[in-house]
Amino acid sequence: MLGLMQDQPLLISSLIEFAARHHHDAEIVSRRVEGDVHRYTYRDAAARARRVANALDRLGLAFSDRVATLAWNGYRHFELYFGVAGSGRVVHTINPRLAPEQIVWIANHAEDRVLCFDMTFLPIVKAIWTHCTTVKHWVALCDAAALPADTGIDGLVAYEAWIAGESDDYRWPSFDEKSAAALCYTSGTTGNPKGALYSHRSTILHAYGGALPDALGISARDSILPVVPMFHVNAWGIPYSAAMTGAKLVFPGPHLDGKSVYDLIEAERVTMAAGVPTVWLGLLNHMQQHELRFSSLQRTVIGGSACPPAMIRTFKDRYGVTVLHAWGMTEMSPLGTVCHLKNKHLDLSPEAQMAILVKQGRAVYGVEMKIVDPAGRELPWDGRQSGDLLVKGPWIISGYFKGEGGDPLRHDPDGDWFPTGDVATIDPDGFLQITDRSKDVIKSGGEWISSIDVENIAMAHPAVAMAACIAVPHPKWDERPLLVVVKKPGAEVTREELLAFYEGKVAKWQIPDDVQFVDAIPLGATGKMQKMKLREMFKDYRLPTA
Ligand code: AMP
């Protein structure tokens, strides 16, 4: 017997219409590329999202066509989230920090039809537009007056002019909730970037999960500053959860330094902020230098990389702000776990509570997880034994876009699991702690560096016999790449020569910070480099730049 409830698809358009109706005057505040502060309401955002939908219809874009963005966090980007996905197309957020060749590769792979970009990125667009073979329409996110006449880019329009002639009346289509809504590429695995393709259903379920009190706890009483970019897994789903709850949104635009973030928090009475540890380091330094206090901030969500325990303590002890340490992945939309105490922990001493709060936290409902040994056997949740972390749930990928990289899932008798590439312990209360990473990548300031790319370049040097790249801790960037090199017999090369060898081959921030020469790199039985052993060998090593 089936239940007798209405079978209404979970669609992203319903979020913005809900916000416009029930929270019409809740504010969305943006620091703009133009330098000023823009403010309007959910009602205004919904009207302009409908104009975007009409404009896309006028271009003749088909259902599921991709519309790319190269943009900071701001109200126009927010409108695109809803106008593009709501009208049945797919919003493809591209990370502008990638090298131009990578952006071209991703735009061509995604077969983007339209690319909308902030004026900050005009130089990138000028350099790449002729290589993006599927993009027929370029939209600069600005007024017509701000657009230089001589860009040379065919089909370029200013966003404001593009939507100005459109009606804000639009009937959002209804379709299968499993349809694709958003696309985000990750470089956090080996090989080419891979696309995580979110559906309307997965996005709405994730928005519910993210808003829960023991997740990000988002409500209509919040003023939320997502410092985490909208091109990093949809700013951790905050734009959707905020629309679902009517929370005020505060977008920082390109201004991510400590002073700008602090000023925005104070000016907009921000209650919750979210971002990677590097951002908060800048903020805390600024506050310490100028002896500042927060007047409204209650909590900050920190994830994307391990949050240093000292940062959690400083926020709590000096500023009375609760850090919610969170873990997730692009492939998980991204929320997996968030660290909140349980009722039984409330009477513990501050030190005992801190020992829990430094962990990555407990699973949000919707995410199942298990840890396994190398033979795939499930390990107990004893907080001591660590194993490969596998996850499953309705907002976790079943495959990458276009089947790239084959089937990523592990098909166990108890279901289809996604191997995260993280190594973790889970304690009896379900608190996850990441202890290592089995995937071969480095995460610097929230951005991935492929160790394989770094190694391949070193291996192309005539004096290098073998090269391995590992992550080493860094106080500002969390991790930085260290290159470990075995020289060819009789060959000579210096650290400086090797580092200079990277110039022009990768983005500057992807060049290793140091080179260490060794006699041998540990190899496993199959001849593969044993990165975990290598990391162990260099565990006390500190970078000269750190
Ligand atoms: P991304 O797909 O770029 O969001 O990166 C996901 C990866 O970042 C995870 O698989 C982890 O390796 C790492 N990561 C994310 N959050 C944390 C955290 N709180 N602690 C440690 N590592 C993290």
XYZ file of C-alpha atoms and ligand atoms in Angstrom:
569
model
C 0.000 0.000 0.000
C 1.378 3.412 -0.944
C 1.047 6.433 1.278
C -1.424 9.078 0.280
C 0.853 12.076 0.234
C 1.279 14.445 -2.704
C 4.025 13.455 -5.068
C 5.636 16.839 -5.503
C 9.151 16.939 -6.938
C 11.831 18.612 -4.801
C 12.921 21.458 -7.059
C 15.354 24.313 -6.453
C 12.914 26.908 -7.822
C 10.683 26.200 -4.807
C 13.417 27.469 -2.460
C 13.644 30.952 -3.922
C 9.864 31.249 -4.244
C 9.434 30.147 -0.637
C 11.995 32.725 0.487
C 10.335 35.453 -1.607
C 6.941 34.718 -0.125
C 7.744 33.997 3.505
C 10.879 36.082 3.990
C 10.321 38.722 1.327
C 12.125 41.454 3.246
C 15.042 39.373 4.590
C 18.199 40.933 3.252
C 20.919 39.781 0.912
C 23.926 42.046 1.270
C 26.906 41.895 -1.109
C 30.260 43.602 -1.180
C 30.721 44.002 -4.896
C 33.653 43.789 -7.251
C 32.735 47.423 -8.000
C 33.848 48.256 -4.442
C 30.504 49.275 -2.928
C 27.927 47.391 -0.868
C 24.715 46.261 -2.542
C 21.633 45.258 -0.594
C 18.255 43.931 -1.563
C 15.778 41.284 -0.431
C 14.762 37.725 -1.250
C 11.781 39.185 -3.110
C 14.146 41.147 -5.364
C 16.430 38.123 -5.818
C 13.511 35.915 -6.871
C 12.306 38.503 -9.406
C 15.754 38.757 -10.954
C 16.209 34.953 -10.952
C 13.002 34.786 -13.015
C 14.483 37.335 -15.443
C 17.552 35.106 -15.781
C 15.264 32.167 -16.570
C 13.479 34.197 -19.250
C 16.814 35.328 -20.709
C 18.019 31.706 -20.931
C 14.786 30.712 -22.661
C 15.340 33.539 -25.142
C 18.843 32.187 -25.904
C 17.169 28.900 -26.721
C 19.057 26.890 -24.136
C 17.811 23.342 -23.846
C 16.910 21.438 -20.686
C 20.143 20.378 -18.868
C 22.361 22.762 -20.872
C 25.233 24.052 -18.770
C 25.624 27.676 -17.736
C 29.022 28.317 -16.188
C 30.067 30.903 -13.641
C 33.485 32.342 -12.835
C 32.418 34.477 -9.948
C 32.859 35.538 -6.338
C 30.135 35.291 -3.734
C 27.557 37.912 -4.586
C 23.907 38.548 -5.368
C 24.223 38.064 -9.137
C 25.870 34.693 -8.623
C 23.045 33.852 -6.204
C 20.421 34.774 -8.823
C 22.162 32.506 -11.347
C 22.008 29.590 -8.894
C 18.220 29.787 -8.954
C 17.492 31.169 -12.424
C 19.673 28.581 -14.160
C 18.740 25.486 -12.143
C 15.131 26.547 -11.604
C 14.558 26.764 -15.353
C 15.961 23.258 -15.843
C 19.526 24.093 -16.827
C 22.662 23.213 -14.892
C 24.731 25.836 -13.103
C 28.394 24.973 -13.458
C 30.566 26.849 -10.965
C 34.182 27.061 -12.134
C 37.035 27.742 -9.719
C 38.789 30.880 -11.030
C 41.940 30.027 -9.071
C 42.717 27.201 -11.476
C 45.282 27.698 -14.238
C 43.666 29.061 -17.462
C 44.355 25.769 -19.304
C 42.461 23.879 -16.586
C 39.516 26.278 -16.848
C 39.417 25.701 -20.618
C 39.587 21.943 -20.117
C 36.735 22.008 -17.628
C 34.511 24.352 -19.700
C 34.990 22.157 -22.780
C 34.430 18.960 -20.836
C 31.231 20.356 -19.342
C 30.192 21.670 -22.776
C 29.174 24.972 -21.227
C 26.896 27.063 -23.465
C 27.002 30.311 -21.492
C 29.745 31.604 -19.208
C 29.004 34.375 -16.697
C 31.998 36.043 -15.065
C 32.876 38.787 -12.607
C 34.885 41.643 -14.061
C 37.855 40.567 -11.901
C 38.186 37.636 -14.276
C 37.992 39.582 -17.548
C 41.739 39.030 -18.181
C 41.252 35.247 -17.806
C 38.230 35.293 -20.112
C 40.122 37.346 -22.709
C 42.885 34.746 -22.672
C 40.646 31.669 -22.912
C 37.474 32.561 -24.786
C 38.600 31.366 -28.201
C 39.556 27.975 -26.696
C 36.169 27.375 -25.055
C 34.616 25.824 -28.097
C 31.078 25.265 -26.827
C 30.525 28.634 -25.118
C 28.472 30.871 -27.385
C 27.418 33.553 -24.908
C 29.667 35.463 -22.516
C 28.012 37.467 -19.755
C 29.958 39.990 -17.677
C 28.381 40.336 -14.242
C 28.143 44.129 -14.298
C 26.223 47.124 -15.653
C 26.467 47.934 -19.347
C 28.423 51.071 -18.423
C 31.131 49.011 -16.669
C 31.837 46.919 -19.741
C 34.749 48.155 -21.877
C 33.840 48.438 -25.565
C 37.002 46.820 -26.893
C 37.209 43.433 -25.153
C 37.253 41.627 -28.486
C 35.091 38.827 -27.027
C 32.358 37.734 -29.439
C 28.878 37.534 -27.992
C 29.765 39.416 -24.792
C 26.939 41.187 -22.953
C 26.640 42.892 -19.572
C 24.441 40.927 -17.166
C 22.329 43.952 -16.246
C 21.618 44.721 -19.891
C 20.977 41.038 -20.563
C 18.221 40.702 -17.970
C 16.907 44.290 -18.108
C 14.523 43.670 -20.989
C 13.154 40.448 -19.509
C 9.968 40.047 -17.524
C 10.152 39.043 -13.880
C 7.090 36.940 -14.485
C 8.060 33.326 -15.136
C 6.385 30.018 -14.578
C 9.028 27.682 -13.174
C 8.792 24.334 -14.961
C 8.074 21.141 -13.071
C 10.234 18.127 -13.892
C 11.841 15.043 -12.430
C 13.546 15.948 -9.143
C 16.435 13.667 -10.101
C 17.336 16.058 -12.967
C 20.776 17.650 -12.839
C 20.907 21.086 -11.191
C 24.540 21.967 -10.502
C 27.977 20.819 -11.561
C 31.234 21.246 -9.695
C 34.592 19.814 -10.691
C 37.046 18.492 -8.147
C 40.783 18.005 -8.538
C 40.852 16.110 -5.257
C 41.431 12.784 -6.992
C 44.012 11.533 -9.450
C 43.894 12.314 -13.166
C 41.851 15.051 -14.802
C 39.323 17.041 -12.781
C 36.064 15.173 -12.338
C 32.563 16.578 -12.214
C 30.177 16.044 -9.324
C 26.697 16.529 -10.757
C 24.121 17.429 -8.122
C 20.419 16.873 -8.683
C 17.495 18.988 -7.515
C 16.551 16.252 -5.082
C 20.045 15.880 -3.638
C 20.371 19.657 -3.294
C 17.091 20.071 -1.440
C 17.742 17.139 0.877
C 21.224 18.510 1.552
C 19.726 21.944 2.267
C 17.382 20.375 4.848
C 20.274 18.430 6.376
C 22.564 21.460 6.426
C 20.000 23.606 8.219
C 19.518 21.127 11.096
C 20.490 22.351 14.573
C 23.292 19.795 14.875
C 24.554 20.651 11.390
C 24.916 24.379 10.568
C 21.783 25.281 12.550
C 20.543 27.902 10.072
C 17.402 29.883 10.892
C 15.469 33.059 10.074
C 17.235 34.695 13.027
C 20.655 34.283 11.439
C 22.800 36.635 9.442
C 25.154 34.358 7.540
C 28.488 35.137 5.932
C 29.640 32.376 3.592
C 33.317 33.181 3.072
C 33.631 29.740 1.502
C 33.288 30.457 -2.211
C 30.174 29.660 -4.194
C 32.573 27.890 -6.603
C 33.612 25.477 -3.810
C 30.750 23.003 -3.637
C 28.068 25.691 -3.737
C 29.446 27.442 -0.655
C 28.717 24.259 1.288
C 25.032 24.516 0.339
C 24.522 27.665 2.409
C 22.716 29.640 -0.334
C 20.093 26.872 -0.503
C 19.730 26.381 3.263
C 19.499 30.162 3.721
C 16.686 30.441 1.161
C 14.948 27.481 2.817
C 14.984 29.214 6.204
C 14.930 32.911 5.290
C 18.300 33.644 6.880
C 19.920 36.954 5.976
C 22.843 36.428 3.606
C 26.019 38.474 3.549
C 28.336 37.963 0.564
C 31.952 39.153 0.787
C 32.697 39.409 -2.956
C 36.436 39.375 -3.608
C 37.294 40.933 -0.217
C 38.514 38.009 1.889
C 41.291 39.621 3.969
C 40.988 39.812 7.765
C 39.964 43.475 7.915
C 37.288 43.183 5.218
C 35.807 40.058 6.770
C 35.817 41.621 10.256
C 34.220 44.863 9.069
C 31.494 42.953 7.244
C 30.765 40.751 10.260
C 30.318 43.815 12.444
C 28.436 45.974 9.927
C 25.918 43.262 9.053
C 25.587 41.785 12.577
C 26.699 38.388 11.257
C 25.800 35.502 13.581
C 27.364 32.659 11.609
C 30.289 32.573 9.198
C 31.771 29.683 7.235
C 35.115 29.058 5.559
C 38.435 27.226 5.427
C 40.988 27.675 8.255
C 43.240 30.002 6.207
C 40.544 32.679 6.088
C 40.046 32.631 9.852
C 43.765 32.916 10.446
C 43.719 36.236 8.567
C 40.699 37.375 10.581
C 42.177 36.388 13.955
C 45.494 38.081 13.174
C 43.699 41.285 12.254
C 41.638 41.178 15.461
C 44.670 40.523 17.639
C 46.676 43.330 16.049
C 43.889 45.853 16.547
C 42.502 44.429 19.822
C 39.027 44.003 18.350
C 35.999 42.070 19.637
C 32.947 40.573 17.962
C 29.565 42.036 18.843
C 27.283 39.580 17.015
C 29.175 36.486 15.827
C 28.055 33.308 17.627
C 29.550 30.515 15.581
C 31.813 29.776 12.668
C 31.821 26.654 10.565
C 35.370 25.631 9.712
C 36.117 22.838 7.288
C 37.672 21.967 3.968
C 40.893 21.190 5.840
C 41.564 20.148 9.420
C 40.908 23.040 11.779
C 43.883 23.502 14.141
C 42.818 22.961 17.787
C 44.480 26.289 18.729
C 42.080 28.096 16.390
C 39.056 26.454 18.027
C 40.398 27.506 21.450
C 41.143 31.090 20.414
C 37.668 31.567 18.997
C 36.083 30.154 22.159
C 38.310 31.502 24.923
C 39.145 34.912 23.555
C 36.037 35.755 21.554
C 33.253 33.512 22.916
C 32.594 32.121 19.426
C 31.785 28.435 18.937
C 33.696 26.723 16.158
C 31.767 24.006 14.368
C 34.423 21.798 12.862
C 32.978 20.206 9.726
C 34.134 17.613 7.254
C 32.865 16.901 3.767
C 33.772 16.652 0.108
C 32.749 17.944 -3.299
C 31.440 14.432 -3.945
C 29.205 14.773 -0.859
C 27.492 18.106 -1.708
C 29.595 18.565 0.646
C 28.304 18.018 4.191
C 29.337 14.821 5.953
C 29.923 15.587 9.623
C 29.726 18.590 11.930
C 31.082 18.685 15.469
C 28.531 19.468 18.174
C 28.557 18.110 21.702
C 25.793 15.796 22.855
C 23.640 16.416 25.894
C 25.752 14.024 27.998
C 28.870 16.116 27.280
C 27.497 19.357 28.658
C 28.770 18.753 32.203
C 32.267 17.757 31.122
C 35.207 19.993 31.945
C 36.202 22.546 29.269
C 39.307 20.438 28.456
C 37.255 17.264 28.046
C 34.801 19.130 25.814
C 37.669 20.539 23.757
C 39.016 17.012 23.202
C 35.710 16.263 21.440
C 35.329 19.568 19.610
C 38.634 19.253 17.755
C 37.264 16.175 15.945
C 35.471 16.463 12.608
C 32.194 15.561 14.287
C 29.100 13.458 13.886
C 27.301 12.467 10.697
C 24.436 14.646 9.546
C 21.313 12.515 9.057
C 21.461 11.413 5.423
C 25.120 10.399 5.567
C 26.031 6.842 6.498
C 29.674 6.061 7.129
C 31.956 3.172 7.969
C 35.689 2.578 8.298
C 37.337 -0.518 6.846
C 40.716 -2.259 6.994
C 42.796 -2.929 3.831
C 40.842 -6.167 3.281
C 37.571 -4.232 3.315
C 36.469 -5.551 6.731
C 34.525 -3.065 8.804
C 36.417 -1.713 11.821
C 34.813 -1.013 15.197
C 33.840 2.477 16.314
C 36.278 2.540 19.223
C 37.966 5.880 18.519
C 41.318 4.078 18.183
C 41.425 1.916 15.084
C 41.688 3.920 11.913
C 40.670 2.774 8.468
C 39.540 3.908 5.030
C 36.421 5.999 5.348
C 33.465 5.043 3.125
C 30.175 6.939 2.877
C 26.771 6.631 1.286
C 23.609 8.661 1.143
C 21.223 10.587 -1.103
C 23.559 13.595 -1.561
C 26.690 11.545 -2.277
C 27.730 10.890 -5.876
C 26.909 7.629 -7.623
C 29.368 8.403 -10.447
C 31.304 11.292 -11.955
C 29.983 13.416 -14.819
C 30.186 11.569 -18.163
C 31.313 8.414 -16.367
C 34.813 9.843 -15.954
C 37.151 7.540 -14.061
C 34.722 4.593 -14.253
C 32.591 3.464 -11.348
C 33.887 5.200 -8.206
C 31.788 3.142 -5.806
C 32.719 0.101 -3.766
C 29.938 -2.458 -3.964
C 29.838 -4.248 -0.623
C 27.162 -6.701 0.516
C 25.798 -3.912 2.724
C 25.429 -1.435 -0.114
C 27.201 0.856 -2.545
C 29.781 3.003 -0.782
C 31.856 5.934 -1.930
C 35.492 5.673 -0.775
C 36.421 9.150 0.442
C 40.207 8.757 0.256
C 40.333 9.874 3.886
C 41.549 7.701 6.742
C 39.680 8.084 10.020
C 38.674 6.784 13.423
C 35.103 6.852 14.687
C 34.427 6.772 18.437
C 31.515 4.972 20.144
C 29.485 8.205 20.102
C 29.911 8.453 16.328
C 32.488 11.264 16.324
C 34.702 11.048 13.267
C 38.345 12.041 13.368
C 40.371 12.256 10.169
C 43.849 10.860 10.827
C 45.364 10.719 7.347
C 44.559 10.729 3.659
C 45.096 7.830 1.274
C 44.426 9.939 -1.838
C 47.489 11.522 -3.298
C 46.836 15.244 -3.097
C 47.812 18.298 -1.111
C 45.330 20.853 0.145
C 46.686 24.370 0.371
C 44.384 27.129 1.611
C 41.375 25.033 0.618
C 42.640 24.399 -2.931
C 43.976 21.136 -4.292
C 47.468 20.582 -5.644
C 47.966 17.340 -7.521
C 51.063 15.597 -6.192
C 51.159 13.612 -9.431
C 51.437 16.773 -11.534
C 54.202 18.064 -9.252
C 56.053 14.741 -9.480
C 55.710 14.460 -13.250
C 57.338 17.840 -13.732
C 60.251 16.912 -11.454
C 60.657 13.592 -13.260
C 61.088 15.508 -16.514
C 64.259 17.088 -15.100
C 67.360 15.288 -16.427
C 68.981 14.964 -12.978
C 65.968 13.392 -11.238
C 65.696 9.607 -10.837
C 62.602 9.561 -8.656
C 60.377 12.253 -7.160
C 57.608 12.154 -4.593
C 55.458 15.032 -3.468
C 53.865 15.014 -0.031
C 51.886 17.454 2.072
C 53.629 19.020 5.062
C 51.923 21.233 7.631
C 51.953 24.992 7.188
C 50.582 27.526 9.714
C 48.828 29.676 7.115
C 47.951 27.343 4.246
C 47.358 24.186 6.346
C 49.409 22.127 3.940
C 52.095 22.896 1.380
C 53.844 20.578 -1.087
C 57.295 19.234 -0.272
C 59.225 17.571 -3.096
C 61.361 14.596 -2.123
C 63.926 13.703 -4.768
C 66.367 10.890 -5.518
C 69.056 12.154 -7.906
C 70.336 10.076 -10.825
C 73.759 8.559 -10.075
C 76.441 11.165 -10.734
C 73.882 13.883 -11.560
C 73.785 17.216 -9.762
C 70.894 19.600 -9.265
C 70.164 22.117 -6.535
C 66.929 22.910 -4.707
C 66.798 26.312 -6.422
C 67.280 24.831 -9.897
C 64.491 22.338 -9.334
C 62.060 24.947 -8.018
C 62.890 27.248 -10.959
C 62.077 24.309 -13.249
C 58.384 24.702 -12.248
C 58.062 28.322 -13.403
C 55.428 28.597 -16.113
C 54.476 24.901 -15.865
C 51.920 25.186 -13.035
C 50.164 28.048 -11.235
C 52.632 29.796 -8.878
C 50.841 28.606 -5.726
C 51.209 24.996 -6.891
C 55.038 25.109 -6.905
C 56.527 23.107 -3.982
C 57.867 25.127 -1.053
C 60.996 23.032 -0.640
C 63.011 20.095 -1.976
C 64.606 17.416 0.162
C 67.158 15.051 -1.392
C 67.147 11.440 -0.166
C 68.952 8.243 -1.135
C 65.760 6.246 -1.595
C 61.983 6.636 -1.486
C 60.104 3.791 0.281
C 58.363 1.507 -2.210
C 55.630 -1.070 -1.644
C 55.493 -4.625 -2.973
C 54.086 -3.489 -6.296
C 56.747 -0.790 -6.705
C 54.349 2.017 -5.760
C 55.717 4.845 -3.658
C 54.549 4.543 -0.070
C 53.405 8.040 0.691
C 52.224 7.222 4.189
C 55.731 5.997 5.086
C 57.237 9.060 3.463
C 54.923 11.342 5.442
C 56.015 9.473 8.577
C 59.695 10.031 7.624
C 59.087 13.767 7.317
C 56.691 14.174 10.216
C 59.061 16.445 12.164
C 60.181 18.378 9.108
C 59.255 22.070 9.018
C 59.250 24.176 5.859
C 61.729 27.061 5.627
C 58.769 29.306 4.734
C 56.595 28.178 7.657
P 36.830 19.069 -1.376
O 36.264 18.071 -2.276
O 37.699 20.080 -2.059
O 35.795 19.705 -0.506
O 37.835 18.319 -0.405
C 37.415 17.265 0.415
C 38.573 16.765 1.215
O 39.115 17.815 2.030
C 38.236 15.665 2.178
O 38.163 14.408 1.554
C 39.384 15.768 3.175
O 40.550 15.148 2.674
C 39.602 17.271 3.241
N 38.843 17.859 4.361
C 37.675 18.507 4.295
N 37.291 18.915 5.515
C 38.226 18.497 6.386
C 38.393 18.586 7.810
N 37.541 19.223 8.580
N 39.482 18.004 8.326
C 40.390 17.356 7.559
N 40.288 17.248 6.227
C 39.222 17.811 5.645
